[in-house]
Short mmCIF file of C-alpha atoms in Angstrom, two decimals:
data_model
loop_
_atom_site.label_atom_id
_atom_site.label_comp_id
_atom_site.label_asym_id
_atom_site.label_seq_id
_atom_site.Cartn_x
_atom_site.Cartn_y
_atom_site.Cartn_z
CA MET R 1 -9.51 27.88 2.81
CA LEU R 2 -7.31 26.23 -0.24
CA ILE R 3 -6.00 22.85 0.06
CA TYR R 4 -3.50 21.35 -2.58
CA PHE R 5 -2.71 17.56 -3.10
CA VAL R 6 0.17 16.70 -4.29
CA ILE R 7 0.73 12.49 -4.75
CA GLN R 8 4.18 10.80 -4.69
CA SER R 9 4.97 10.57 -8.05
CA THR R 10 3.19 13.13 -10.12
CA LEU R 11 2.21 17.29 -9.65
CA TYR R 12 -1.15 18.39 -10.98
CA MET R 13 -3.94 20.98 -9.67
CA PHE R 14 -6.81 20.90 -9.78
CA GLU R 15 -8.78 23.40 -7.77
CA LEU R 16 -12.78 23.98 -6.65
CA SER R 17 -13.98 27.05 -5.41
CA THR R 18 -16.22 27.37 -1.80
CA LYS R 19 -16.87 29.36 -0.47
CA ASN R 20 -15.77 31.38 3.03
CA SER R 21 -11.92 30.04 2.08
CA HIS R 22 -9.26 32.02 4.47
CA MET R 23 -6.60 29.46 4.07
CA LYS R 24 -4.55 27.63 1.20
CA ILE R 25 -3.37 24.18 1.73
CA LEU R 26 -2.29 21.35 0.93
CA ILE R 27 -1.72 17.84 0.37
CA ILE R 28 1.58 15.56 -0.96
CA ASN R 29 2.13 12.40 -1.52
CA PRO R 30 6.08 13.42 -2.98
CA PRO R 31 7.56 11.37 -6.11
CA HIS R 32 7.71 7.48 -5.21
CA LEU R 33 6.83 5.18 -7.83
CA SER R 34 6.96 1.96 -7.76
CA ILE R 35 8.74 0.03 -10.53
CA GLY R 36 5.28 -2.20 -11.45
CA SER R 37 3.66 1.22 -11.84
CA ARG R 38 6.95 2.60 -13.53
CA MET R 39 7.18 0.09 -16.29
CA ALA R 40 2.76 -0.88 -16.40
CA ASN R 41 2.81 2.93 -17.03
CA GLU R 42 -0.34 3.27 -15.33
CA HIS R 43 -1.72 4.47 -11.70
CA LEU R 44 -4.30 4.44 -8.82
CA PRO R 45 -5.42 7.27 -7.49
CA PRO R 46 -4.05 8.26 -3.70
CA LEU R 47 -7.38 6.67 -2.35
CA GLY R 48 -6.02 8.16 1.48
CA LEU R 49 -5.48 11.66 0.46
CA LEU R 50 -8.96 11.89 -1.03
CA SER R 51 -10.44 10.30 1.88
CA ILE R 52 -9.22 13.08 3.75
CA GLY R 53 -9.63 15.50 0.97
CA GLY R 54 -13.31 14.57 1.04
CA PRO R 55 -13.96 15.62 4.91
CA LEU R 56 -12.11 19.40 3.66
CA ILE R 57 -14.54 19.86 0.78
CA ASP R 58 -17.47 19.61 2.24
CA ALA R 59 -16.33 21.71 5.61
CA GLY R 60 -16.34 24.80 3.10
CA HIS R 61 -12.74 24.52 2.25
CA GLU R 62 -10.96 25.36 -0.91
CA VAL R 63 -9.32 21.89 -2.78
CA LYS R 64 -6.60 21.65 -5.20
CA LEU R 65 -5.62 17.62 -5.75
CA LEU R 66 -0.98 17.67 -7.09
CA ASP R 67 -0.37 14.35 -8.27
CA ALA R 68 3.44 13.87 -8.29
CA ASP R 69 2.96 10.39 -8.51
CA TYR R 70 1.38 10.60 -12.37
CA TYR R 71 4.11 12.45 -13.57
CA ASN R 72 6.63 11.49 -11.91
CA TYR R 73 8.43 15.32 -10.51
CA LYS R 74 11.22 14.91 -9.55
CA ILE R 75 11.63 17.01 -6.17
CA ASP R 76 12.58 19.81 -7.00
CA ARG R 77 10.39 20.38 -9.37
CA VAL R 78 7.29 19.79 -6.60
CA VAL R 79 9.08 22.37 -4.01
CA GLN R 80 9.02 24.72 -7.52
CA LEU R 81 5.47 24.27 -7.20
CA ILE R 82 5.13 23.85 -4.59
CA LEU R 83 6.27 27.77 -3.25
CA GLU R 84 4.38 29.14 -6.36
CA ASP R 85 1.27 28.53 -5.50
CA ASN R 86 2.67 29.96 -1.86
CA PRO R 87 -0.16 27.62 0.48
CA ASP R 88 -0.94 28.38 4.02
CA VAL R 89 -0.47 24.92 4.84
CA ILE R 90 1.29 21.23 3.18
CA LEU R 91 0.41 18.38 4.15
CA LEU R 92 2.06 15.25 2.89
CA GLY R 93 1.35 11.27 2.71
CA HIS R 94 1.82 7.98 1.14
CA SER R 95 0.56 4.51 1.32
CA GLY R 96 4.45 2.79 1.59
CA SER R 97 5.15 5.57 4.36
CA THR R 98 8.21 3.98 5.47
CA SER R 99 9.99 3.69 2.15
CA ALA R 100 8.58 7.52 1.20
CA GLN R 101 9.69 9.78 4.18
CA PRO R 102 12.96 10.66 3.30
CA ILE R 103 10.79 12.32 0.11
CA ILE R 104 8.54 13.50 2.10
CA ASN R 105 12.03 14.92 3.97
CA GLU R 106 14.16 16.75 1.29
CA ILE R 107 10.78 18.20 -0.17
CA THR R 108 9.44 19.40 3.51
CA LYS R 109 13.17 20.75 3.96
CA GLY R 110 13.11 22.57 0.38
CA VAL R 111 9.95 24.34 0.92
CA ARG R 112 10.78 25.44 3.75
CA GLN R 113 14.99 27.09 3.34
CA GLN R 114 12.41 29.67 0.48
CA ASN R 115 9.54 30.26 2.33
CA GLU R 116 9.62 30.31 6.20
CA HIS R 117 5.35 30.36 6.59
CA ILE R 118 4.34 27.77 5.42
CA GLN R 119 2.32 25.27 8.29
CA ILE R 120 3.49 21.75 7.06
CA ILE R 121 1.70 18.68 8.07
CA ILE R 122 2.40 14.63 8.03
CA GLY R 123 0.52 11.49 8.62
CA GLY R 124 0.97 7.99 7.37
CA VAL R 125 1.48 4.66 9.28
CA PHE R 126 5.27 5.37 9.74
CA PRO R 127 5.43 9.03 10.98
CA THR R 128 2.16 7.50 13.58
CA TYR R 129 5.08 5.46 15.62
CA HIS R 130 8.26 7.81 14.21
CA TRP R 131 6.79 10.82 15.65
CA LYS R 132 9.09 11.65 17.78
CA GLU R 133 12.12 11.22 15.59
CA ILE R 134 10.95 12.28 12.93
CA LEU R 135 9.85 16.19 14.96
CA GLU R 136 13.31 15.79 16.39
CA ASP R 137 15.53 15.38 13.24
CA ASN R 138 13.38 17.61 11.29
CA PRO R 139 12.47 20.90 12.07
CA GLN R 140 10.85 22.13 9.31
CA ILE R 141 8.00 19.92 9.95
CA ASP R 142 5.37 21.21 11.87
CA TYR R 143 2.81 18.54 12.86
CA VAL R 144 2.02 15.55 12.63
CA VAL R 145 -0.75 13.90 12.90
CA CYS R 146 -1.53 9.76 13.79
CA GLY R 147 -3.46 7.85 13.11
CA GLU R 148 -7.08 8.10 10.70
CA GLY R 149 -6.37 10.69 9.44
CA GLU R 150 -10.48 12.54 8.38
CA GLU R 151 -10.92 13.43 11.96
CA ILE R 152 -7.23 14.66 13.30
CA VAL R 153 -7.10 16.59 9.61
CA LEU R 154 -10.53 18.80 10.60
CA ASN R 155 -9.72 19.80 13.72
CA LEU R 156 -5.96 20.47 13.34
CA ILE R 157 -6.95 22.47 10.24
CA GLU R 158 -9.76 24.47 11.51
CA ALA R 159 -7.42 25.64 14.58
CA LEU R 160 -4.91 26.60 12.50
CA GLU R 161 -7.62 29.26 10.12
CA ASN R 162 -8.54 30.30 13.94
CA LYS R 163 -5.40 30.39 14.96
CA THR R 164 -6.53 28.41 18.46
CA TYR R 165 -3.73 26.25 20.26
CA PRO R 166 -3.70 22.09 19.35
CA GLU R 167 -3.59 20.67 22.55
CA PRO R 168 -6.83 19.67 22.91
CA ILE R 169 -6.59 17.80 19.96
CA LYS R 170 -6.94 14.17 19.61
CA GLY R 171 -4.09 11.95 18.17
CA LEU R 172 -1.54 14.98 17.18
CA ALA R 173 2.60 15.22 17.36
CA PHE R 174 3.84 18.27 17.42
CA ARG R 175 6.65 20.41 19.37
CA ILE R 176 6.05 22.31 22.65
CA ASN R 177 9.30 24.78 23.48
CA GLY R 178 11.25 22.23 20.61
CA ILE R 179 10.62 19.36 23.30
CA PRO R 180 8.24 16.45 20.90
CA TYR R 181 4.54 15.91 22.02
CA LYS R 182 2.17 14.07 21.32
CA THR R 183 -1.84 14.02 22.69
CA ALA R 184 -3.91 11.36 23.61
CA PRO R 185 -4.44 8.83 21.05
CA ALA R 186 -7.80 9.66 18.23
CA PRO R 187 -10.35 7.31 18.75
CA ASN R 188 -11.56 4.79 16.01
CA ILE R 189 -13.54 6.65 13.87
CA GLN R 190 -17.01 4.52 13.97
CA ASN R 191 -18.50 4.71 11.81
CA LEU R 192 -16.36 4.96 7.96
CA ASP R 193 -20.09 5.96 5.73
CA ASP R 194 -19.34 9.18 8.08
CA PHE R 195 -16.93 10.85 5.61
CA ARG R 196 -16.70 10.53 1.95
CA VAL R 197 -14.15 10.08 -0.60
CA GLY R 198 -13.42 13.31 -2.09
CA TRP R 199 -13.80 11.75 -5.81
CA GLU R 200 -13.90 14.04 -7.15
CA LEU R 201 -10.23 15.38 -7.18
CA MET R 202 -9.19 13.04 -9.52
CA LYS R 203 -10.57 15.33 -12.37
CA GLY R 204 -7.82 16.15 -15.10
CA TYR R 205 -6.64 12.86 -13.46
CA ASN R 206 -7.02 9.55 -16.01
CA TYR R 207 -6.20 6.85 -13.96
CA THR R 208 -5.57 3.61 -15.46
CA TYR R 209 -5.08 -0.31 -14.39
CA TRP R 210 -5.56 -3.33 -15.55
CA GLY R 211 -4.38 -2.44 -18.84
CA LYS R 212 -5.32 0.69 -18.82
CA ARG R 213 -8.32 0.51 -17.75
CA LYS R 214 -9.97 3.42 -15.75
CA ALA R 215 -10.04 2.59 -11.98
CA VAL R 216 -10.00 3.71 -8.60
CA VAL R 217 -9.07 2.45 -4.98
CA ILE R 218 -11.98 1.69 -3.03
CA GLN R 219 -11.83 0.60 0.86
CA PHE R 220 -14.96 -1.24 2.32
CA SER R 221 -13.43 -1.79 5.68
CA ARG R 222 -9.90 -0.95 7.59
CA GLY R 223 -7.95 -3.73 9.88
CA CYS R 224 -7.29 -6.76 10.10
CA PRO R 225 -8.26 -9.21 13.33
CA TYR R 226 -5.69 -11.29 11.94
CA PRO R 227 -2.39 -11.15 14.70
CA CYS R 228 0.07 -11.46 12.56
CA THR R 229 3.54 -10.47 13.61
CA TYR R 230 4.95 -9.45 10.79
CA CYS R 231 2.37 -7.09 9.97
CA GLY R 232 0.58 -3.39 11.26
CA GLN R 233 -2.50 -3.47 10.28
CA SER R 234 -4.12 -4.30 13.16
CA LEU R 235 -2.04 -1.89 15.30
CA PHE R 236 -2.50 0.44 13.24
CA TRP R 237 -6.04 0.50 12.91
CA LYS R 238 -6.79 -0.94 16.09
CA LYS R 239 -10.37 -2.42 15.65
CA TRP R 240 -11.34 -4.71 11.98
CA ARG R 241 -14.38 -1.72 11.32
CA HIS R 242 -16.14 -2.11 7.47
CA ARG R 243 -18.53 0.13 5.64
CA SER R 244 -21.87 0.22 5.41
CA ALA R 245 -22.97 -2.91 2.33
CA GLN R 246 -25.53 -1.20 0.39
CA SER R 247 -23.43 2.84 0.30
CA LEU R 248 -20.69 1.34 -0.62
CA ALA R 249 -22.20 -0.22 -3.66
CA ASP R 250 -24.42 2.72 -4.09
CA GLU R 251 -20.97 4.93 -4.50
CA MET R 252 -19.29 2.16 -6.83
CA GLU R 253 -22.48 2.13 -9.24
CA MET R 254 -21.87 5.78 -8.94
CA LEU R 255 -18.07 5.93 -10.19
CA HIS R 256 -19.09 3.33 -12.80
CA LYS R 257 -21.37 5.83 -14.54
CA GLU R 258 -20.60 9.02 -13.02
CA TYR R 259 -16.95 8.63 -13.78
CA GLY R 260 -16.88 5.50 -16.20
CA VAL R 261 -14.61 3.75 -13.44
CA LEU R 262 -14.52 0.11 -14.23
CA VAL R 263 -11.52 -1.55 -12.05
CA PHE R 264 -12.42 -1.60 -8.72
CA ASN R 265 -9.10 -2.05 -6.36
CA PHE R 266 -9.70 -3.25 -2.84
CA ALA R 267 -7.07 -1.78 -0.34
CA ASP R 268 -8.52 -3.85 1.71
CA GLU R 269 -6.16 -5.88 4.24
CA ASN R 270 -8.69 -8.97 3.76
CA PRO R 271 -12.65 -7.46 3.71
CA SER R 272 -14.43 -10.89 4.83
CA SER R 273 -13.81 -10.99 8.31
CA ASN R 274 -17.17 -10.82 8.57
CA PRO R 275 -18.45 -13.16 6.22
CA LYS R 276 -22.32 -11.45 6.72
CA ALA R 277 -21.20 -8.30 5.72
CA TRP R 278 -19.61 -8.82 3.06
CA ARG R 279 -21.33 -11.34 1.67
CA GLU R 280 -23.77 -8.25 1.57
CA PHE R 281 -22.13 -5.82 0.20
CA LEU R 282 -21.49 -8.49 -2.33
CA GLU R 283 -25.52 -8.80 -2.99
CA ALA R 284 -25.89 -5.69 -3.17
CA LEU R 285 -23.06 -5.25 -5.35
CA VAL R 286 -24.24 -8.19 -7.81
CA ALA R 287 -27.94 -6.84 -7.72
CA LYS R 288 -26.66 -3.71 -9.00
CA ASN R 289 -25.66 -5.68 -12.27
CA LEU R 290 -22.56 -3.22 -13.75
CA LYS R 291 -20.10 -5.58 -14.69
CA LEU R 292 -16.87 -4.88 -13.38
CA ILE R 293 -13.86 -6.11 -12.76
CA LEU R 294 -13.40 -6.11 -8.73
CA VAL R 295 -9.92 -7.32 -7.85
CA GLY R 296 -8.68 -7.59 -4.41
CA SER R 297 -6.56 -9.60 -1.37
CA ILE R 298 -7.67 -12.22 0.76
CA ARG R 299 -7.58 -14.76 3.47
CA ALA R 300 -6.27 -17.86 1.43
CA ASP R 301 -8.86 -19.84 4.95
CA ASN R 302 -11.71 -17.29 4.26
CA ILE R 303 -12.02 -18.10 0.76
CA VAL R 304 -12.51 -21.81 2.23
CA ARG R 305 -15.04 -20.86 3.90
CA ASP R 306 -17.28 -18.73 2.02
CA ALA R 307 -16.88 -21.94 -0.81
CA ASP R 308 -20.85 -21.55 -1.17
CA PHE R 309 -20.96 -18.07 -1.77
CA LEU R 310 -18.20 -17.92 -3.53
CA HIS R 311 -20.48 -17.65 -7.18
CA LEU R 312 -20.87 -14.31 -5.72
CA TYR R 313 -17.22 -12.86 -5.94
CA LYS R 314 -17.51 -13.63 -9.72
CA LYS R 315 -20.35 -12.50 -10.26
CA ALA R 316 -19.53 -8.96 -8.85
CA GLY R 317 -17.03 -8.15 -11.66
CA PHE R 318 -13.86 -10.30 -8.95
CA GLU R 319 -11.08 -11.37 -11.28
CA ARG R 320 -7.73 -11.49 -9.55
CA PHE R 321 -7.30 -12.27 -5.10
CA LEU R 322 -4.40 -12.13 -3.95
CA LEU R 323 -3.54 -14.71 -1.26
CA GLY R 324 -0.64 -14.33 1.53
CA ILE R 325 1.21 -17.66 1.15
CA GLU R 326 4.41 -16.74 3.19
CA ASN R 327 6.45 -19.72 3.95
CA TYR R 328 6.58 -23.70 3.34
CA ASP R 329 6.57 -24.19 6.87
CA GLU R 330 3.95 -24.57 9.31
CA VAL R 331 6.23 -24.54 12.16
CA VAL R 332 7.18 -20.70 11.13
CA LEU R 333 3.76 -19.73 9.76
CA GLU R 334 3.10 -20.17 13.26
CA LYS R 335 5.56 -19.25 14.61
CA ILE R 336 4.81 -15.13 13.14
CA LYS R 337 0.94 -15.87 14.08
CA LYS R 338 -0.14 -16.29 9.86
CA ALA R 339 -3.22 -18.67 11.11
CA GLY R 340 -3.01 -20.45 7.90
CA THR R 341 -2.47 -24.08 6.90
CA ILE R 342 -0.90 -24.91 4.03
CA SER R 343 -3.85 -27.41 3.18
CA LYS R 344 -6.06 -24.07 3.38
CA ASP R 345 -3.86 -22.76 1.24
CA LYS R 346 -4.13 -24.46 -1.35
CA GLU R 347 -7.64 -26.07 -1.15
CA ALA R 348 -8.96 -22.36 -1.41
CA ILE R 349 -6.57 -21.58 -4.87
CA GLN R 350 -8.27 -24.90 -5.99
CA LEU R 351 -11.87 -22.63 -5.62
CA LEU R 352 -11.07 -19.93 -6.91
CA ARG R 353 -10.43 -21.71 -10.20
CA LYS R 354 -13.41 -23.63 -10.08
CA HIS R 355 -15.17 -20.55 -10.34
CA ASN R 356 -12.68 -18.39 -12.67
CA ILE R 357 -11.53 -16.27 -10.14
CA LEU R 358 -7.16 -15.72 -10.46
CA SER R 359 -4.85 -17.12 -8.07
CA MET R 360 -1.21 -14.45 -7.88
CA ALA R 361 0.30 -16.03 -4.68
CA THR R 362 2.75 -14.08 -2.39
CA TYR R 363 5.68 -15.53 -0.68
CA VAL R 364 7.88 -13.39 1.68
CA VAL R 365 12.06 -15.20 1.66
CA GLY R 366 13.85 -14.18 4.89
CA PHE R 367 10.97 -14.77 8.24
CA GLY R 368 14.00 -18.55 8.45
CA GLU R 369 17.80 -18.47 7.96
CA GLU R 370 17.17 -19.94 4.80
CA ARG R 371 19.63 -22.81 3.52
CA THR R 372 19.48 -24.00 -0.95
CA ARG R 373 17.10 -26.70 -0.20
CA ASP R 374 14.33 -23.93 1.88
CA PHE R 375 14.08 -22.14 -1.08
CA TYR R 376 14.60 -25.71 -3.12
CA ASN R 377 11.25 -26.21 -0.53
CA SER R 378 9.70 -22.92 -1.46
CA TRP R 379 9.69 -23.67 -5.25
CA LYS R 380 7.97 -27.46 -4.29
CA GLN R 381 5.04 -25.82 -2.85
CA LEU R 382 4.49 -23.12 -5.07
CA VAL R 383 3.99 -25.68 -7.93
CA SER R 384 1.66 -27.64 -6.19
CA TYR R 385 -0.33 -24.58 -5.21
CA ASP R 386 0.22 -24.05 -9.36
CA PRO R 387 -1.22 -20.16 -8.90
CA ASP R 388 -2.06 -18.69 -11.45
CA GLN R 389 0.31 -15.76 -10.75
CA ILE R 390 2.58 -15.47 -7.58
CA GLN R 391 4.65 -12.76 -6.51
CA LEU R 392 8.14 -12.76 -3.93
CA LEU R 393 8.13 -10.76 -1.68
CA TYR R 394 11.31 -10.07 1.30
CA VAL R 395 9.82 -9.31 5.04
CA THR R 396 11.15 -5.71 6.12
CA PRO R 397 10.48 -5.81 9.81
CA HIS R 398 8.87 -2.22 10.93
CA LYS R 399 9.69 -1.39 14.21
CA TRP R 400 5.93 -1.21 15.72
CA THR R 401 5.89 -5.00 15.00
CA PRO R 402 6.11 -7.56 17.24
CA TYR R 403 8.68 -9.12 14.60
CA PHE R 404 11.07 -6.25 15.30
CA ASP R 405 11.67 -7.99 18.36
CA GLU R 406 11.93 -11.03 17.06
CA VAL R 407 15.30 -9.74 14.54
CA LYS R 408 16.38 -6.68 16.28
CA GLU R 409 20.29 -7.76 17.12
CA LYS R 410 20.08 -9.20 13.39
CA GLU R 411 22.18 -6.97 11.20
CA ILE R 412 21.13 -5.71 8.14
CA ILE R 413 22.64 -5.43 4.80
CA LEU R 414 19.77 -2.39 3.20
CA THR R 415 20.64 0.72 5.18
CA ASP R 416 18.22 2.46 1.63
CA GLN R 417 14.99 3.43 3.59
CA ARG R 418 13.43 4.44 0.52
CA LYS R 419 13.60 0.86 -0.45
CA TRP R 420 12.65 -0.94 2.54
CA ASP R 421 9.40 -2.05 0.75
CA TYR R 422 8.91 -5.19 0.58
CA LYS R 423 10.81 -5.26 -3.03
CA HIS R 424 14.46 -5.69 -1.54
CA GLN R 425 15.95 -7.33 0.97
CA VAL R 426 17.23 -5.67 4.25
CA ILE R 427 17.77 -8.33 6.63
CA LYS R 428 20.87 -10.41 6.30
CA THR R 429 21.06 -13.78 5.49
CA GLN R 430 23.42 -16.28 7.24
CA TYR R 431 23.89 -19.27 5.19
CA LEU R 432 23.60 -17.66 1.52
CA LYS R 433 24.20 -13.59 0.01
CA PRO R 434 22.59 -11.73 -0.80
CA TRP R 435 23.68 -12.30 -4.34
CA LYS R 436 22.45 -15.65 -4.00
CA VAL R 437 19.05 -15.42 -2.37
CA ILE R 438 18.37 -12.46 -5.50
CA LEU R 439 19.11 -15.74 -8.03
CA TYR R 440 17.22 -17.92 -5.94
CA VAL R 441 13.99 -15.24 -5.42
CA LYS R 442 13.67 -14.54 -9.39
CA LEU R 443 14.77 -18.62 -10.22
CA ILE R 444 11.77 -19.88 -9.02
CA GLU R 445 9.19 -16.89 -10.01
CA ILE R 446 10.40 -17.99 -13.28
CA SER R 447 10.24 -21.06 -13.74
CA VAL R 448 6.41 -21.25 -11.69
CA GLN R 449 5.43 -19.31 -14.71
CA LEU R 450 6.35 -20.95 -16.97
CA ARG R 451 5.56 -24.20 -16.10
CA PRO R 452 3.11 -25.43 -18.66
CA LYS R 453 0.23 -25.31 -17.13
CA ALA R 454 0.82 -22.14 -16.69
CA LEU R 455 1.68 -20.90 -20.16
CA LYS R 456 -1.71 -23.39 -21.12
CA ARG R 457 -3.80 -20.67 -18.86
CA LEU R 458 -1.96 -17.69 -20.28
CA PHE R 459 -2.87 -18.44 -23.79
CA PHE R 460 -6.08 -20.74 -23.77
CA HIS R 461 -8.12 -20.07 -20.58
CA LYS R 462 -11.36 -20.15 -21.25
CA GLU R 463 -12.92 -16.79 -20.01
CA ALA R 464 -11.42 -14.03 -22.82
CA ARG R 465 -11.32 -11.44 -19.57
CA LEU R 466 -9.32 -13.44 -17.76
CA ARG R 467 -6.30 -15.02 -21.12
CA SER R 468 -6.36 -10.69 -21.22
CA ALA R 469 -5.16 -9.83 -17.18
CA MET R 470 -2.86 -12.34 -17.38
CA ARG R 471 -1.04 -11.18 -20.29
CA TRP R 472 -1.54 -7.67 -18.99
CA TYR R 473 0.92 -8.62 -15.62
CA THR R 474 3.21 -11.33 -17.31
CA ASN R 475 3.83 -8.47 -20.10
CA ILE R 476 5.09 -5.97 -16.79
CA GLY R 477 6.24 -8.83 -15.03
CA ARG R 478 8.50 -10.04 -17.56
CA ARG R 479 9.74 -6.25 -17.74
CA VAL R 480 10.17 -6.01 -13.63
CA TRP R 481 11.87 -8.94 -13.22
CA PHE R 482 14.99 -7.85 -15.57
CA TRP R 483 14.75 -4.74 -14.16
CA GLU R 484 15.32 -5.68 -10.40
CA LEU R 485 18.02 -7.82 -11.26
CA TYR R 486 20.16 -4.62 -12.70
CA GLN R 487 19.00 -2.79 -10.30
CA PHE R 488 20.27 -5.56 -7.37
CA PHE R 489 23.47 -5.74 -9.64
CA PHE R 490 24.37 -2.99 -10.73
CA VAL R 491 22.69 0.70 -9.17
CA THR R 492 21.28 -0.60 -5.04
CA LYS R 493 24.52 0.39 -2.35
CA LEU R 494 24.21 -2.87 0.28
CA LEU R 495 26.47 -2.69 3.34
CA ARG R 496 29.95 -4.56 3.10
CA SER R 497 30.48 -7.44 4.56
CA SER R 498 32.98 -5.92 6.69
CA GLU R 499 30.08 -2.30 8.12
CA LYS R 500 27.88 -4.26 10.93
CA VAL R 501 24.93 -2.65 11.70
CA LYS R 502 22.49 -3.58 13.77
CA MET R 503 18.54 -3.88 13.42
CA LYS R 504 17.65 -2.09 16.70
CA ASP R 505 20.61 0.69 15.96
CA PHE R 506 19.05 1.70 12.41
CA TRP R 507 15.71 3.06 13.87
CA LYS R 508 16.27 5.34 17.16
#
């Protein structure tokens, strides 16, 4: 069997020869570059697709990786390359699945118009919850994988190979007599070490991050035990699970020694949910003395909780953590069930600085009906926190989250689903025009980053590696800052005040 992987903006073909191959299969992550990646001219490998690829290779299939993200191919070029290879099956998915879905639809329509025989399979978070609408509106798509894909895809490929009916396969949506149908949910993968990542599919790509350093995305855990209403992690993954500490440490050692990987970007929402398992992993990695660079996301209160062994974080190689601050108002934090406090957020940043680990504070606009004073209060809070870096985002309600029910009656200003990526305002604000919102956001970003304290760390931090990391991020951020203003005022099309679309009417 031949399996292809196409990643959302690059197409490079890599072929592995195996025995007993019977089908050509293509897994596609369509072209969908973030502004930051484009500005940095750096790319990380698609962990989700590699995770699907490993089990398929181990099952004896021949796998190809077409990374469309890497080369930023246009949709027509992606379709052309698919048709030239003429696979039996293609699979498509992307980590930013909401904004990627329209691109997936275009690619698959282009393929189907010229080839009626290719089986088309898609997966991801958005398709998992919108499978019915996708199948109703996109007759070219044959199957939707709902949930974790490793085992579901294996079972589906086996059924297609053997020409057997897919109804017994759990976690799958398709049509029966033209009517969308979904099977029972697939159980969680209990042991994440049962399915390996197909790292060999990276051959031929120079994936870099953190200033042109060889890099990969890696995962210690899946899921999140916290019930934040705006986040779908706990719903999609259902249960927090983690890999074997020693197994992951061994895998990172292999990637460092055999692939030259220096930077590991953790995809976990919160890898430290189980402090005992997390500490065991840190100790296993420290024991290897690999001199790596690690970056990731973590809850601020977990940093405070782990104050006694934060030195292990540093020894393992962590250089930066993203902390979800989200809002300055504890009433809002309670409403969205953030389960955090302002005092712990601030303490976490101070603890990270004490151990020479950078902090990036993310702040979300749109949880309330902000006025000018709310943006001023947000700015004051961020200044008082004194993070090393900040990133402002816009709340983006997804239909499957509890937060959607809270805002479904609100109007939206942006109907281009490709821009539902947390970097564009979606919900209409009652008191401020969109142009004022983006100006306030940009003023907060630039004023916090240009404070004397921040500039002093940027140029004179005692640790050279951290100075380099901050300069790298600042150079990208400077270009993105201007680019986002340009896009807002000259490219992005917002609804006029006379055009009223409610959130509940946008999604079926």
